[in-house]
Structures are given as structure tokens and as C-alpha cells.
Amino acid sequence: MSTTSIAARIAGNGMQQHLYAEPATVAECRYAGYSCWWDSDCCNETVHLICEWWTCRYA
């Protein structure tokens, strides 16, 4: 039985790649107040929106 810690598993390359990799497909443009995963999910052509706490918000 392996005794690898949770921290070691999270720090593994596969998990880091999953946590920090942006999706390869173009996401649907979402407006302020809508849910998101990445800043690129939020519409930011006229006003700058960021993805904060899984919600598109004004920067």
C-alpha cells in the first residue's frame, strides 16, 4: 500500500497541468453575473470582466 500524501499527489505534474491549463475550445461568451471557469469565459470587449469566485465580474 502506497503512503503518498495528498499534498504530494496534488503537486504531481498531472494535477498541476489540470489546475492551470486553459481549455482548448472556445467557450461561450458570458456577461457579468454569469458563472465562469476562466477570465476568457467572460465577455471583455467593451468593459473588462474577470472570472472571480466562478462568476464574471467587473475588473
GROMACS .gro file of N, CA, C and O in nm:
model
  236
    1MET      N    1   0.085  -0.118   0.000
    1MET     CA    2   0.000   0.000   0.000
    1MET      C    3   0.089   0.124   0.000
    1MET      O    4   0.180   0.136   0.080
    2SER      N    5   0.060   0.216  -0.090
    2SER     CA    6   0.139   0.338  -0.101
    2SER      C    7   0.095   0.439   0.004
    2SER      O    8  -0.024   0.452   0.034
    3THR      N    9   0.192   0.511   0.060
    3THR     CA   10   0.160   0.612   0.161
    3THR      C   11   0.188   0.752   0.108
    3THR      O   12   0.234   0.839   0.180
    4THR      N   13   0.161   0.775  -0.020
    4THR     CA   14   0.181   0.907  -0.080
    4THR      C   15   0.080   1.005  -0.020
    4THR      O   16  -0.038   0.976  -0.013
    5SER      N   17   0.129   1.119   0.024
    5SER     CA   18   0.041   1.217   0.086
    5SER      C   19  -0.047   1.285  -0.018
    5SER      O   20  -0.017   1.286  -0.138
    6ILE      N   21  -0.156   1.342   0.028
    6ILE     CA   22  -0.245   1.417  -0.062
    6ILE      C   23  -0.170   1.534  -0.124
    6ILE      O   24  -0.184   1.562  -0.242
    7ALA      N   25  -0.088   1.601  -0.044
    7ALA     CA   26  -0.011   1.715  -0.095
    7ALA      C   27   0.082   1.672  -0.209
    7ALA      O   28   0.096   1.740  -0.308
    8ALA      N   29   0.143   1.556  -0.195
    8ALA     CA   30   0.233   1.506  -0.299
    8ALA      C   31   0.155   1.471  -0.426
    8ALA      O   32   0.202   1.496  -0.536
    9ARG      N   33   0.036   1.417  -0.408
    9ARG     CA   34  -0.046   1.386  -0.525
    9ARG      C   35  -0.089   1.513  -0.598
    9ARG      O   36  -0.087   1.519  -0.720
   10ILE      N   37  -0.130   1.614  -0.522
   10ILE     CA   38  -0.171   1.741  -0.582
   10ILE      C   39  -0.054   1.808  -0.652
   10ILE      O   40  -0.070   1.869  -0.757
   11ALA      N   41   0.063   1.797  -0.593
   11ALA     CA   42   0.182   1.859  -0.651
   11ALA      C   43   0.233   1.785  -0.774
   11ALA      O   44   0.318   1.835  -0.845
   12GLY      N   45   0.179   1.666  -0.801
   12GLY     CA   46   0.222   1.590  -0.918
   12GLY      C   47   0.194   1.664  -1.047
   12GLY      O   48   0.102   1.744  -1.055
   13ASN      N   49   0.272   1.637  -1.148
   13ASN     CA   50   0.263   1.709  -1.274
   13ASN      C   51   0.125   1.702  -1.338
   13ASN      O   52   0.074   1.799  -1.390
   14GLY      N   53   0.059   1.587  -1.334
   14GLY     CA   54  -0.072   1.572  -1.396
   14GLY      C   55  -0.176   1.663  -1.335
   14GLY      O   56  -0.254   1.726  -1.404
   15MET      N   57  -0.178   1.672  -1.203
   15MET     CA   58  -0.276   1.757  -1.136
   15MET      C   59  -0.246   1.904  -1.160
   15MET      O   60  -0.335   1.983  -1.181
   16GLN      N   61  -0.118   1.942  -1.157
   16GLN     CA   62  -0.082   2.081  -1.183
   16GLN      C   63  -0.125   2.120  -1.323
   16GLN      O   64  -0.179   2.229  -1.344
   17GLN      N   65  -0.105   2.033  -1.419
   17GLN     CA   66  -0.143   2.063  -1.556
   17GLN      C   67  -0.294   2.081  -1.564
   17GLN      O   68  -0.344   2.171  -1.631
   18HIS      N   69  -0.369   1.999  -1.493
   18HIS     CA   70  -0.515   2.011  -1.492
   18HIS      C   71  -0.559   2.141  -1.428
   18HIS      O   72  -0.650   2.207  -1.475
   19LEU      N   73  -0.494   2.180  -1.319
   19LEU     CA   74  -0.535   2.301  -1.247
   19LEU      C   75  -0.507   2.429  -1.325
   19LEU      O   76  -0.581   2.525  -1.315
   20TYR      N   77  -0.398   2.432  -1.401
   20TYR     CA   78  -0.356   2.557  -1.463
   20TYR      C   79  -0.376   2.562  -1.614
   20TYR      O   80  -0.354   2.666  -1.674
   21ALA      N   81  -0.418   2.454  -1.675
   21ALA     CA   82  -0.435   2.453  -1.821
   21ALA      C   83  -0.569   2.515  -1.858
   21ALA      O   84  -0.671   2.481  -1.800
   22GLU      N   85  -0.568   2.608  -1.953
   22GLU     CA   86  -0.692   2.667  -2.002
   22GLU      C   87  -0.754   2.571  -2.103
   22GLU      O   88  -0.684   2.495  -2.169
   23PRO      N   89  -0.885   2.574  -2.117
   23PRO     CA   90  -0.948   2.484  -2.213
   23PRO      C   91  -0.906   2.516  -2.356
   23PRO      O   92  -0.885   2.633  -2.390
   24ALA      N   93  -0.897   2.414  -2.440
   24ALA     CA   94  -0.852   2.433  -2.578
   24ALA      C   95  -0.965   2.485  -2.667
   24ALA      O   96  -0.940   2.550  -2.767
   25THR      N   97  -1.089   2.459  -2.630
   25THR     CA   98  -1.201   2.504  -2.712
   25THR      C   99  -1.244   2.644  -2.671
   25THR      O  100  -1.222   2.687  -2.559
   26VAL      N  101  -1.308   2.713  -2.764
   26VAL     CA  102  -1.356   2.849  -2.735
   26VAL      C  103  -1.485   2.838  -2.656
   26VAL      O  104  -1.580   2.774  -2.699
   27ALA      N  105  -1.487   2.902  -2.540
   27ALA     CA  106  -1.605   2.897  -2.455
   27ALA      C  107  -1.706   3.002  -2.500
   27ALA      O  108  -1.670   3.100  -2.564
   28GLU      N  109  -1.831   2.981  -2.464
   28GLU     CA  110  -1.935   3.078  -2.495
   28GLU      C  111  -1.909   3.204  -2.413
   28GLU      O  112  -1.876   3.197  -2.296
   29CYS      N  113  -1.926   3.318  -2.476
   29CYS     CA  114  -1.903   3.446  -2.410
   29CYS      C  115  -2.009   3.469  -2.303
   29CYS      O  116  -2.128   3.461  -2.332
   30ARG      N  117  -1.968   3.498  -2.181
   30ARG     CA  118  -2.061   3.518  -2.070
   30ARG      C  119  -2.048   3.660  -2.017
   30ARG      O  120  -1.941   3.719  -2.019
   31TYR      N  121  -2.157   3.712  -1.966
   31TYR     CA  122  -2.162   3.850  -1.918
   31TYR      C  123  -2.153   3.856  -1.766
   31TYR      O  124  -2.155   3.753  -1.699
   32ALA      N  125  -2.143   3.977  -1.712
   32ALA     CA  126  -2.131   3.998  -1.567
   32ALA      C  127  -2.245   3.926  -1.495
   32ALA      O  128  -2.361   3.935  -1.535
   33GLY      N  129  -2.208   3.854  -1.389
   33GLY     CA  130  -2.305   3.781  -1.309
   33GLY      C  131  -2.322   3.635  -1.349
   33GLY      O  132  -2.381   3.558  -1.275
   34TYR      N  133  -2.270   3.596  -1.466
   34TYR     CA  134  -2.280   3.458  -1.512
   34TYR      C  135  -2.162   3.376  -1.461
   34TYR      O  136  -2.055   3.430  -1.435
   35SER      N  137  -2.182   3.245  -1.451
   35SER     CA  138  -2.075   3.159  -1.400
   35SER      C  139  -1.963   3.144  -1.502
   35SER      O  140  -1.985   3.158  -1.622
   36CYS      N  141  -1.842   3.116  -1.452
   36CYS     CA  142  -1.725   3.102  -1.539
   36CYS      C  143  -1.621   3.014  -1.472
   36CYS      O  144  -1.628   2.985  -1.354
   37TRP      N  145  -1.525   2.969  -1.554
   37TRP     CA  146  -1.408   2.897  -1.503
   37TRP      C  147  -1.282   2.978  -1.525
   37TRP      O  148  -1.187   2.968  -1.450
   38TRP      N  149  -1.274   3.055  -1.634
   38TRP     CA  150  -1.155   3.129  -1.672
   38TRP      C  151  -1.192   3.272  -1.709
   38TRP      O  152  -1.306   3.299  -1.748
   39ASP      N  153  -1.097   3.366  -1.703
   39ASP     CA  154  -1.122   3.503  -1.746
   39ASP      C  155  -1.169   3.506  -1.891
   39ASP      O  156  -1.252   3.588  -1.929
   40SER      N  157  -1.117   3.414  -1.972
   40SER     CA  158  -1.153   3.411  -2.114
   40SER      C  159  -1.299   3.372  -2.137
   40SER      O  160  -1.352   3.392  -2.246
   41ASP      N  161  -1.366   3.317  -2.035
   41ASP     CA  162  -1.508   3.285  -2.047
   41ASP      C  163  -1.594   3.412  -2.048
   41ASP      O  164  -1.705   3.412  -2.099
   42CYS      N  165  -1.543   3.519  -1.989
   42CYS     CA  166  -1.619   3.641  -1.969
   42CYS      C  167  -1.601   3.736  -2.087
   42CYS      O  168  -1.491   3.753  -2.137
   43CYS      N  169  -1.711   3.800  -2.129
   43CYS     CA  170  -1.704   3.899  -2.236
   43CYS      C  171  -1.625   4.019  -2.187
   43CYS      O  172  -1.651   4.071  -2.079
   44ASN      N  173  -1.528   4.061  -2.263
   44ASN     CA  174  -1.448   4.175  -2.219
   44ASN      C  175  -1.411   4.266  -2.337
   44ASN      O  176  -1.302   4.319  -2.343
   45GLU      N  177  -1.502   4.283  -2.433
   45GLU     CA  178  -1.474   4.368  -2.548
   45GLU      C  179  -1.493   4.515  -2.515
   45GLU      O  180  -1.410   4.598  -2.548
   46THR      N  181  -1.603   4.551  -2.449
   46THR     CA  182  -1.627   4.691  -2.418
   46THR      C  183  -1.586   4.725  -2.275
   46THR      O  184  -1.539   4.835  -2.249
   47VAL      N  185  -1.608   4.635  -2.181
   47VAL     CA  186  -1.565   4.653  -2.042
   47VAL      C  187  -1.482   4.532  -2.003
   47VAL      O  188  -1.504   4.423  -2.052
   48HIS      N  189  -1.388   4.552  -1.914
   48HIS     CA  190  -1.301   4.442  -1.874
   48HIS      C  191  -1.366   4.361  -1.762
   48HIS      O  192  -1.391   4.411  -1.654
   49LEU      N  193  -1.396   4.235  -1.792
   49LEU     CA  194  -1.452   4.144  -1.692
   49LEU      C  195  -1.349   4.038  -1.658
   49LEU      O  196  -1.269   3.997  -1.744
   50ILE      N  197  -1.349   3.993  -1.534
   50ILE     CA  198  -1.262   3.885  -1.491
   50ILE      C  199  -1.348   3.775  -1.428
   50ILE      O  200  -1.462   3.801  -1.389
   51CYS      N  201  -1.293   3.655  -1.422
   51CYS     CA  202  -1.363   3.545  -1.357
   51CYS      C  203  -1.313   3.540  -1.212
   51CYS      O  204  -1.200   3.502  -1.185
   52GLU      N  205  -1.399   3.581  -1.120
   52GLU     CA  206  -1.362   3.587  -0.979
   52GLU      C  207  -1.464   3.508  -0.898
   52GLU      O  208  -1.583   3.537  -0.905
   53TRP      N  209  -1.416   3.408  -0.825
   53TRP     CA  210  -1.502   3.319  -0.748
   53TRP      C  211  -1.610   3.258  -0.837
   53TRP      O  212  -1.727   3.255  -0.803
   54TRP      N  213  -1.569   3.213  -0.956
   54TRP     CA  214  -1.655   3.141  -1.051
   54TRP      C  215  -1.769   3.226  -1.106
   54TRP      O  216  -1.869   3.175  -1.151
   55THR      N  217  -1.754   3.359  -1.101
   55THR     CA  218  -1.855   3.449  -1.154
   55THR      C  219  -1.786   3.561  -1.232
   55THR      O  220  -1.687   3.617  -1.185
   56CYS      N  221  -1.840   3.595  -1.350
   56CYS     CA  222  -1.786   3.707  -1.426
   56CYS      C  223  -1.817   3.837  -1.353
   56CYS      O  224  -1.933   3.863  -1.320
   57ARG      N  225  -1.714   3.915  -1.326
   57ARG     CA  226  -1.730   4.040  -1.252
   57ARG      C  227  -1.651   4.151  -1.319
   57ARG      O  228  -1.555   4.126  -1.389
   58TYR      N  229  -1.690   4.274  -1.294
   58TYR     CA  230  -1.617   4.389  -1.347
   58TYR      C  231  -1.482   4.400  -1.277
   58TYR      O  232  -1.473   4.383  -1.157
   59ALA      N  233  -1.379   4.426  -1.356
   59ALA     CA  234  -1.243   4.436  -1.301
   59ALA      C  235  -1.221   4.570  -1.234
   59ALA      O  236  -1.285   4.665  -1.261
   0.00000   0.00000   0.00000
